[in-house]
mmCIF file of C-alpha atoms and ligand atoms in Angstrom:
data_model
loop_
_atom_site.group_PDB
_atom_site.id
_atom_site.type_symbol
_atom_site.label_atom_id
_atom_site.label_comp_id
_atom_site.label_asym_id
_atom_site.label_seq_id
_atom_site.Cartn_x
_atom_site.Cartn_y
_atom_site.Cartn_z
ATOM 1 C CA UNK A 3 93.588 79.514 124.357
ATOM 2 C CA UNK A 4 94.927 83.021 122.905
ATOM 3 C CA UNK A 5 94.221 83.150 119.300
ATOM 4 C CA UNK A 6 97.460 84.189 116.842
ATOM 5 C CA UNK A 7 97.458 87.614 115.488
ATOM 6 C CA UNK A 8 97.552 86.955 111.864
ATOM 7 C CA UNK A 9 95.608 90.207 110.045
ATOM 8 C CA UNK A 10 96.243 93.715 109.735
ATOM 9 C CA UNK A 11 93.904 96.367 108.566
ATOM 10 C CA UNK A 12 95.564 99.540 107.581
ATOM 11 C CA UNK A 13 92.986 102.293 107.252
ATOM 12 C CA UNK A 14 93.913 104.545 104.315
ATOM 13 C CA UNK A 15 91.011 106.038 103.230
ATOM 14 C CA UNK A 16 91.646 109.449 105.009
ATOM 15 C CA UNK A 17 91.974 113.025 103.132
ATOM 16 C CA UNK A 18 95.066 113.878 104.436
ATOM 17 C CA UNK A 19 94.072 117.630 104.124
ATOM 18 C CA UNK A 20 96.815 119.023 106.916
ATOM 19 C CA UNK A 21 99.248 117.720 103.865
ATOM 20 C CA UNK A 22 97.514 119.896 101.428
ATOM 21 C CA UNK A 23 98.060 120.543 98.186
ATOM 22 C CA UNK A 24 100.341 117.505 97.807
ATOM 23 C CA UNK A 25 97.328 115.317 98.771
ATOM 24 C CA UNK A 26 95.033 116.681 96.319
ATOM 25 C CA UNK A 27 95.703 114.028 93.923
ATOM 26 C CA UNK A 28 98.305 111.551 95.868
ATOM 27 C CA UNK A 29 97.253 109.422 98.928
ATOM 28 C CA UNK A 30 99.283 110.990 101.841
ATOM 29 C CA UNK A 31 100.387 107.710 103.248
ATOM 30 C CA UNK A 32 102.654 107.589 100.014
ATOM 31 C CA UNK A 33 104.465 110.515 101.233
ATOM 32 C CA UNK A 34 107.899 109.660 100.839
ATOM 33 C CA UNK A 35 110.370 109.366 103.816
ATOM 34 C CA UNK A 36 113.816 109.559 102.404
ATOM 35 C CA UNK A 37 113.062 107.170 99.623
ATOM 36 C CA UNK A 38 110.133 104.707 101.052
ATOM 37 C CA UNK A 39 106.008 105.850 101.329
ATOM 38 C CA UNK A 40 105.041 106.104 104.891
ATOM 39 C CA UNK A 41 102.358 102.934 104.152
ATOM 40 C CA UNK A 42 105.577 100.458 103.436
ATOM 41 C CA UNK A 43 107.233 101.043 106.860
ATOM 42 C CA UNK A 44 104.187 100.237 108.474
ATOM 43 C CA UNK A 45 103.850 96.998 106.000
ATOM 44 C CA UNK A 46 107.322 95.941 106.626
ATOM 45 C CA UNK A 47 106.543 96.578 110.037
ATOM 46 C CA UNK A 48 103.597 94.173 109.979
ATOM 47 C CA UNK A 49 105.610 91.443 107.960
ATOM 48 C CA UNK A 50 108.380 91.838 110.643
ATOM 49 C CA UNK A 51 105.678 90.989 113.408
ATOM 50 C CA UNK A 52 104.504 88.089 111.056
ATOM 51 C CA UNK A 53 101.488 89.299 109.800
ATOM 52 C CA UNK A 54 100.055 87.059 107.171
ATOM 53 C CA UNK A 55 96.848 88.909 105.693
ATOM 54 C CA UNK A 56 96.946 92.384 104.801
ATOM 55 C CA UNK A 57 93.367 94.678 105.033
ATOM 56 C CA UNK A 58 93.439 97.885 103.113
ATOM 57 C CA UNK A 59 90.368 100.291 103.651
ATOM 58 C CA UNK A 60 91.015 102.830 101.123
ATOM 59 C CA UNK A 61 89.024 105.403 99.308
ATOM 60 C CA UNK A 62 88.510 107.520 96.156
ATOM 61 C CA UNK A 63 91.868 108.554 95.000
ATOM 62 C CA UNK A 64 93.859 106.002 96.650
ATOM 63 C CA UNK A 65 94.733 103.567 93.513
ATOM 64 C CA UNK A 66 98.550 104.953 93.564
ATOM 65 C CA UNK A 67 98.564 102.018 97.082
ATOM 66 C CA UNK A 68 97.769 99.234 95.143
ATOM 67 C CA UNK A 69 100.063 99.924 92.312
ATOM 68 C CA UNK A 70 102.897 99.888 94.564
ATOM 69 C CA UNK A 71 102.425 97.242 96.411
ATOM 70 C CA UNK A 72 101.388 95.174 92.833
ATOM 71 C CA UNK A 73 103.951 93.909 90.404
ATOM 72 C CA UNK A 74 105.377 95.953 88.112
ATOM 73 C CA UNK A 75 106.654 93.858 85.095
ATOM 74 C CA UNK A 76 108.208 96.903 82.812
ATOM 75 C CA UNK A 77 110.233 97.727 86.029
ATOM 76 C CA UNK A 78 111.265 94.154 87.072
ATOM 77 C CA UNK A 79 112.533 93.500 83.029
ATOM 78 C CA UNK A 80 114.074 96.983 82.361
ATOM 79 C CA UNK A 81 116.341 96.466 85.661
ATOM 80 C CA UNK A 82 117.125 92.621 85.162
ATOM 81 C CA UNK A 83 118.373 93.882 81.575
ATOM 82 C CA UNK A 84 120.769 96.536 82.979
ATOM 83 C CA UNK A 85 121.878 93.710 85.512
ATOM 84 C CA UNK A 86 120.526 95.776 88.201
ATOM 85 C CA UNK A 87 118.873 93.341 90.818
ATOM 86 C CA UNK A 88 118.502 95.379 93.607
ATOM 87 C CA UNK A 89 115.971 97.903 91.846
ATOM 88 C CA UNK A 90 114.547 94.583 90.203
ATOM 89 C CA UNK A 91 113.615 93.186 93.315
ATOM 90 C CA UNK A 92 111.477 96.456 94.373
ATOM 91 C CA UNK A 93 109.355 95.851 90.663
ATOM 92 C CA UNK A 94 108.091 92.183 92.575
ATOM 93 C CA UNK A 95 105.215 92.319 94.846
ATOM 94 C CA UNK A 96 105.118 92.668 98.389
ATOM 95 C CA UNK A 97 102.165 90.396 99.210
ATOM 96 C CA UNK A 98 101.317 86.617 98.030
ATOM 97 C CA UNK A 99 98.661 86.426 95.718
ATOM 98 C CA UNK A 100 95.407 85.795 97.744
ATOM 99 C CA UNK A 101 97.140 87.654 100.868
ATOM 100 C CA UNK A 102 95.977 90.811 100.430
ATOM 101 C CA UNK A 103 92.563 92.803 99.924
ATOM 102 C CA UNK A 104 91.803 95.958 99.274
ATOM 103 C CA UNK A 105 87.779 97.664 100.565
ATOM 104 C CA UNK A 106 86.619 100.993 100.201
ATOM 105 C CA UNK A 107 85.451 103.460 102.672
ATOM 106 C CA UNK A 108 82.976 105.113 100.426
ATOM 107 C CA UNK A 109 82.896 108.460 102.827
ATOM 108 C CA UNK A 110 85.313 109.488 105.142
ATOM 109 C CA UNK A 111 83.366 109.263 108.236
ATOM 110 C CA UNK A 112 86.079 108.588 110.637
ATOM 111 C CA UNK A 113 88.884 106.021 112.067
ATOM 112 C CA UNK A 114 86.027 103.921 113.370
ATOM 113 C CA UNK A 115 84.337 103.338 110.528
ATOM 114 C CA UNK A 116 87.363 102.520 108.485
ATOM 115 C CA UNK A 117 88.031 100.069 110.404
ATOM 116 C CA UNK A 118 84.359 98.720 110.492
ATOM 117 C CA UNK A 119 84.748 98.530 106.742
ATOM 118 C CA UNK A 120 87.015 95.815 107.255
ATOM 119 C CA UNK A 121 84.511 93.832 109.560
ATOM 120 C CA UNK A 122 83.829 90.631 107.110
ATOM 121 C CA UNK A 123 87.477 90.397 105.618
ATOM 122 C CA UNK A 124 88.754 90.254 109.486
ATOM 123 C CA UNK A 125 85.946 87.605 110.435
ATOM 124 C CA UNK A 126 86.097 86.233 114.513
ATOM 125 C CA UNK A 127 90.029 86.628 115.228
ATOM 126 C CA UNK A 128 91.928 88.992 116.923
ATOM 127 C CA UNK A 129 93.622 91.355 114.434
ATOM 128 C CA UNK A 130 96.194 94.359 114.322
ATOM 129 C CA UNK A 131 95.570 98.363 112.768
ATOM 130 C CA UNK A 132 98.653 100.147 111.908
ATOM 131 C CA UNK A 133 97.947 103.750 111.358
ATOM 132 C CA UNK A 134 100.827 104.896 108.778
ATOM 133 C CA UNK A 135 100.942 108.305 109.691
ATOM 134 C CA UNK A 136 102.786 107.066 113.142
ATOM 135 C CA UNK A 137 105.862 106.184 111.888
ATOM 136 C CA UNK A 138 108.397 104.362 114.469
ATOM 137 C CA UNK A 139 111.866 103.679 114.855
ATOM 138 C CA UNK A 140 112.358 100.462 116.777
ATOM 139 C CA UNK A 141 115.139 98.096 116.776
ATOM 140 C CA UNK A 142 112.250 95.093 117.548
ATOM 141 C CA UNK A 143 109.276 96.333 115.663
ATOM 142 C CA UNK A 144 106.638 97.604 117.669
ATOM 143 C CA UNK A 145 103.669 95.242 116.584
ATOM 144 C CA UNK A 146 106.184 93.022 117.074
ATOM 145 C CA UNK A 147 106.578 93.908 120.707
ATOM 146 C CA UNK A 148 102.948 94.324 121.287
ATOM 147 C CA UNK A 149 102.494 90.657 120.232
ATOM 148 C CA UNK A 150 104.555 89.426 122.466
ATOM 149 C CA UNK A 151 102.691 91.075 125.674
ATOM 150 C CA UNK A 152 99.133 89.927 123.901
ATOM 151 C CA UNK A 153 100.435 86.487 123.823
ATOM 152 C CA UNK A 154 101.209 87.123 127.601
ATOM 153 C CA UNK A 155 98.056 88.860 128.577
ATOM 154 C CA UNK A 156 95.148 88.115 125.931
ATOM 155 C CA UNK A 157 92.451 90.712 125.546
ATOM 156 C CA UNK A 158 93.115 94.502 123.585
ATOM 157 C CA UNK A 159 96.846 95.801 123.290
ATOM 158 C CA UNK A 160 97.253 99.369 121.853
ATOM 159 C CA UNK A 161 100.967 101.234 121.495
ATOM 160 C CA UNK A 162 101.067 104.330 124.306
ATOM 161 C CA UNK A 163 103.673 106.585 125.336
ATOM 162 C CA UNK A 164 103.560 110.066 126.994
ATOM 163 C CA UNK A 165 103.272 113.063 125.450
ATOM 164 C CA UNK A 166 103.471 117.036 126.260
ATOM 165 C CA UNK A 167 100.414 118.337 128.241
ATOM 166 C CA UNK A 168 99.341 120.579 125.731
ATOM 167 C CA UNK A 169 99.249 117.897 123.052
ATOM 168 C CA UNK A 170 96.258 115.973 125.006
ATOM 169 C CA UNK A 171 94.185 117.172 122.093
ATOM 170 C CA UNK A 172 95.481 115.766 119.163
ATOM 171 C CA UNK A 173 95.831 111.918 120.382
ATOM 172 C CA UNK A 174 93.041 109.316 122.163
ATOM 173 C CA UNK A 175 94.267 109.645 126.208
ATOM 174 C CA UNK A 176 94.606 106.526 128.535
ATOM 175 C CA UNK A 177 93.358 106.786 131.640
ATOM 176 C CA UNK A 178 95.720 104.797 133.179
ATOM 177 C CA UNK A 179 95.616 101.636 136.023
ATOM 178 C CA UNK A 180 98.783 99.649 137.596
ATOM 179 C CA UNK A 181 101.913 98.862 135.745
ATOM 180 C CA UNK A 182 104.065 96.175 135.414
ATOM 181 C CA UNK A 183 106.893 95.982 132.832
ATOM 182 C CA UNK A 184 106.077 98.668 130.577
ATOM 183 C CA UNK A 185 101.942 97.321 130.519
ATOM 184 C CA UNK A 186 100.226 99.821 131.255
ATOM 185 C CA UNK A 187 96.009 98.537 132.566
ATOM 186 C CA UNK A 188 93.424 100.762 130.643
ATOM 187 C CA UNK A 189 91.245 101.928 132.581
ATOM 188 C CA UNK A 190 89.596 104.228 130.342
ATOM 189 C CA UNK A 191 89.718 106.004 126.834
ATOM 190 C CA UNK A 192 89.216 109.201 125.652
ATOM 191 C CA UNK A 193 89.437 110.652 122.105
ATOM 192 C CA UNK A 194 91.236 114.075 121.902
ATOM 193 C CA UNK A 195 90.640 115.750 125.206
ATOM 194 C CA UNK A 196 91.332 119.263 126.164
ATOM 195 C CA UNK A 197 94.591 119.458 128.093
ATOM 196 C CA UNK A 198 92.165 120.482 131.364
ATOM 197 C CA UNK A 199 89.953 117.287 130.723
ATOM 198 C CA UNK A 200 92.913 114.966 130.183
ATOM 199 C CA UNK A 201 93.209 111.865 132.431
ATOM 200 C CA UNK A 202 96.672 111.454 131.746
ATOM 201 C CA UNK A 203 99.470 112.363 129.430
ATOM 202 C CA UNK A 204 99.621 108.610 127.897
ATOM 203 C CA UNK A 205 98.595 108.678 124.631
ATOM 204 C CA UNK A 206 97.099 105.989 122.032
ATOM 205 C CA UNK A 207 99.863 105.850 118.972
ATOM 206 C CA UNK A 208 98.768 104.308 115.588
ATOM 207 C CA UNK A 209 99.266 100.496 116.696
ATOM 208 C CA UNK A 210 96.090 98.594 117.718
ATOM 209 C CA UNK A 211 95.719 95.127 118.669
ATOM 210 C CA UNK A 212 91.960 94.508 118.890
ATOM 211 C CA UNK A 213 89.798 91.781 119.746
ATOM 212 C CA UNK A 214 86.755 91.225 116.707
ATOM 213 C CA UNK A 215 84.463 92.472 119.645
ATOM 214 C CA UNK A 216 85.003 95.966 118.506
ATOM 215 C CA UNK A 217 82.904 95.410 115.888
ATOM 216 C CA UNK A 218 79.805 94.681 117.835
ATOM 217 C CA UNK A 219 80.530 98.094 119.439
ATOM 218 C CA UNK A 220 81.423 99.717 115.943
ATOM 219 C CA UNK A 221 78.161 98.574 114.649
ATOM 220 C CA UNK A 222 76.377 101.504 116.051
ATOM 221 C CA UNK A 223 78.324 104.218 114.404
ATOM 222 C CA UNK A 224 77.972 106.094 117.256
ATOM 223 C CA UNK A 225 79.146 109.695 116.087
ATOM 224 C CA UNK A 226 82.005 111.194 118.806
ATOM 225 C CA UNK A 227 84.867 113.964 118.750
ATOM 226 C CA UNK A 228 85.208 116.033 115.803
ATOM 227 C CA UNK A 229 81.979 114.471 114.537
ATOM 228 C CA UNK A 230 83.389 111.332 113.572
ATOM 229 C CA UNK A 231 82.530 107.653 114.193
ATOM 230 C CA UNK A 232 85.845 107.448 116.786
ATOM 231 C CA UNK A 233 87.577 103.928 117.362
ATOM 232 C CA UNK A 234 88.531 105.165 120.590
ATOM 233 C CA UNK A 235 84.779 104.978 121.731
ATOM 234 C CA UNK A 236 84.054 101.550 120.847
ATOM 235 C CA UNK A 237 87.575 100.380 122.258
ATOM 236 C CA UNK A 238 86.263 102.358 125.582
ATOM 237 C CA UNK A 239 83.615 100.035 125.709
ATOM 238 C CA UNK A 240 85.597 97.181 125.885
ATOM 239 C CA UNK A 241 87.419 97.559 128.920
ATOM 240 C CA UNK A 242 86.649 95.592 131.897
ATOM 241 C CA UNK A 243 84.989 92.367 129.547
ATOM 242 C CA UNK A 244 88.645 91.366 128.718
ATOM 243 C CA UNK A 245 92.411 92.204 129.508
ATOM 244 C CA UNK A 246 93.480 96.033 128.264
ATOM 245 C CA UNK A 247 96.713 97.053 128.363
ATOM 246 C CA UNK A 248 98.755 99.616 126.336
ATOM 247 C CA UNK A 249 102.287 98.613 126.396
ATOM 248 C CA UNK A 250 105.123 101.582 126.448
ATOM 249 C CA UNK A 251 106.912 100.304 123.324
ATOM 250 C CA UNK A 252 110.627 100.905 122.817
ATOM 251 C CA UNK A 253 111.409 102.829 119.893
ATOM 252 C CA UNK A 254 111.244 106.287 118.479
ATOM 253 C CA UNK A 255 107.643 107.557 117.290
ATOM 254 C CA UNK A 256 107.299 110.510 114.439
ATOM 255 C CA UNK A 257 103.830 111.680 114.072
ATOM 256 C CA UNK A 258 103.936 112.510 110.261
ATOM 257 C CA UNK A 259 100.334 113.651 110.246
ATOM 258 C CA UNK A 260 102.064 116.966 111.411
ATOM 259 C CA UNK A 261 104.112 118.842 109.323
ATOM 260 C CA UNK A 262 107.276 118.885 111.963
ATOM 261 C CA UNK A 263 107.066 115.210 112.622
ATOM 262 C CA UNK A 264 107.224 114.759 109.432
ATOM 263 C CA UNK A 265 110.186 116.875 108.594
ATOM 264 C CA UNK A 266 111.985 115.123 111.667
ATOM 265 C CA UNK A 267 110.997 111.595 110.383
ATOM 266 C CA UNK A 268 112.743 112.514 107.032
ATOM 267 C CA UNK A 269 115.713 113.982 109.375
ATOM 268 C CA UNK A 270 115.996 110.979 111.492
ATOM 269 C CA UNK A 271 115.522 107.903 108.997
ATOM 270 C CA UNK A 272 118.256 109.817 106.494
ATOM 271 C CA UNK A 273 120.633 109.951 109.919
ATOM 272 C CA UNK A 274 120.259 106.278 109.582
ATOM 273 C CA UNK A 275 121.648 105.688 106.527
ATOM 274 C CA UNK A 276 125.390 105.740 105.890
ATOM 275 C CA UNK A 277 125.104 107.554 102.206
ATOM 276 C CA UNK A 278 123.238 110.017 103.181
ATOM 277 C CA UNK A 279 124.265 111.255 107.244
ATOM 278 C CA UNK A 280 127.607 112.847 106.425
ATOM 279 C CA UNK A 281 126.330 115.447 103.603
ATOM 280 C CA UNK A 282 122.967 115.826 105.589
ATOM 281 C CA UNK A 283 124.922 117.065 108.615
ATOM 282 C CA UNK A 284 126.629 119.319 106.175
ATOM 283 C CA UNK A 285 123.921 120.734 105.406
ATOM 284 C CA UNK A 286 121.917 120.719 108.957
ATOM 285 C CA UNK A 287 125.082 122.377 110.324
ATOM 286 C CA UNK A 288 124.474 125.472 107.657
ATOM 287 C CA UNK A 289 121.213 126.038 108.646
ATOM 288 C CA UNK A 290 121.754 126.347 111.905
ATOM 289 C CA UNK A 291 124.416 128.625 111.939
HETATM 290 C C1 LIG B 555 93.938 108.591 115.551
HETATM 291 C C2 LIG B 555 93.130 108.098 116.760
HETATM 292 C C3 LIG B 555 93.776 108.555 118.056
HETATM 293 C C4 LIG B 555 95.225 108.111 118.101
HETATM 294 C C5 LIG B 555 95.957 108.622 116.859
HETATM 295 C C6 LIG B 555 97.372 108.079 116.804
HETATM 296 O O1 LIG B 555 93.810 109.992 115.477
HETATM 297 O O2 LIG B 555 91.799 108.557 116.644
HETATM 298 O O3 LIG B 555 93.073 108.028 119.149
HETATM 299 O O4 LIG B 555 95.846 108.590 119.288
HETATM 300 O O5 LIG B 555 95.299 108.223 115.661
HETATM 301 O O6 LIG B 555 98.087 108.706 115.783
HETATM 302 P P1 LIG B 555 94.084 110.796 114.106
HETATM 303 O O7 LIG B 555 95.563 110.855 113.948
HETATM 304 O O8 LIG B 555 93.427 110.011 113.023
HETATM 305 O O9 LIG B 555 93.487 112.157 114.311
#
């Protein structure tokens, strides 16, 4: 029988030095888009999929997370007073008390080991890692969708779609098998390869579902690209013991690790909301005259 999908880790422990200086003393993953930190779409995200435990493997630096996610009392009073309920609401916590845990990655020694960290809270079930830098657009959330095709198939699910040639580099590359209904077989992995090297153009976005196998593979802390312990090697090592598919989710992706996704994120979520589009255009339409 498939077991339910009912833990995320997000791993938030990075630097986040391609955002410096404002990272120097915020987390990057609370970098605003329009009015919401990159790490609460992905937690909304999670909730939508119905996600019921939530793994945070942060690091020095990184206490600005928990706050927000935490209650804040003077906020939840001062707005009831003014009759405001709305902004009340946001001073409540996100998470159910017991639902939520929060380990540190003591050194940043890569995406693998982040996720390693979280080894004993995630115990022997299959469990999800949402990477908040990818931030999607999707009308059905995209764990969501990726639960629904591990519920069909079992095994390892990751989010892929394609990307430019010349981007191989910056992304973990499928090298990819038959399809069937946007499911892509996996049948192998490779962590940032040169454009020349690249077996494909599909790449690996920030939405894993992984089976607690990894971590036997993890466990070595075998060093790969860039010098880091790389989740993309361990996951490599997986395929052919169970199903791996990447599924070619519907929805928008910004990569707002990079300085123009994230610019376009802020562009494209604002778009979406009716107070704002109107006297964004406005503005849009003078600078590109
Ligand atoms: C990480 C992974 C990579 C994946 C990417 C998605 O890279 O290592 O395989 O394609 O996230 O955003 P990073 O962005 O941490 O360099």
């Amino acid at each position: 029988m498939i077991k339910s999908v009912r833990k995320a880790v997000f791993p938030v422990g990075g630097m986040g030095t391609r955002f410096l200086p404002v990272t120097k003393a915020m987390p990057k993953e609370m970098l605003p888009v329009v009015d919401k930190p990159l790490i609460q779409y992905a937690v909304e995200e999670a909730q939508l999929a119905g996600i019921e435990e939530f793994i945070f493997v942060t690091g020095r630096g990184k206490t600005a997370i928990e706050d927000h996610f935490d209650h804040s009392i003077e906020l939840e009073l001062a707005m009831t007073a003014r009759g405001k309920e709305n902004e009340a609401s946001i001073g409540r916590p996100m998470f159910c008390p017991g639902k939520v845990a929060y380990t540190r990655q003591q050194e940043p020694l890569g995406l693998g080991h982040a996720v390693w960290c979280a080894r004993e809270l995630v115990g022997d079930e299959p469990f999800a890692i949402l990477l908040a830098d990818d931030l999607l657009m999707a009308d059905i959330p995209c764990l969501k969708q990726m639960i629904s095709s591990y519920e069909e198939t079992g095994g390892n699910v990751v989010a892929v779609m394609d990307i430019p040639p010349n981007h191989t580099d910056r992304y973990g590359i499928i090298n990819p098998g038959c399809e069937k209904n946007r499911l892509v077989e996996v049948r192998g992995l490779v962590e940032k390869p040169s454009p020349e090297d690249a077996p494909s153009t599909l790449s690996v976005v920030g939405r894993y579902i992984l089976l607690p196998d990894i971590f036997k593979h993890l466990d070595r802390q075998n060093v790969g690209a860039g010098g880091e312990v790389q989740l993309t090697d361990s996951m490599e090592k997986m395929i052919g013991k169970d199903p791996f598919h990447g599924l070619r989710f519907i929805g928008k992706r910004f990569d707002c690790g990079d300085k123009i996704g994230f610019q376009e994120a802020n562009i494209a979520f604002a778009m979406e909301r009716e107070d704002l589009r109107d006297p964004l255009l406005k503005i849009l339409a003078r600078y590109s005259e």
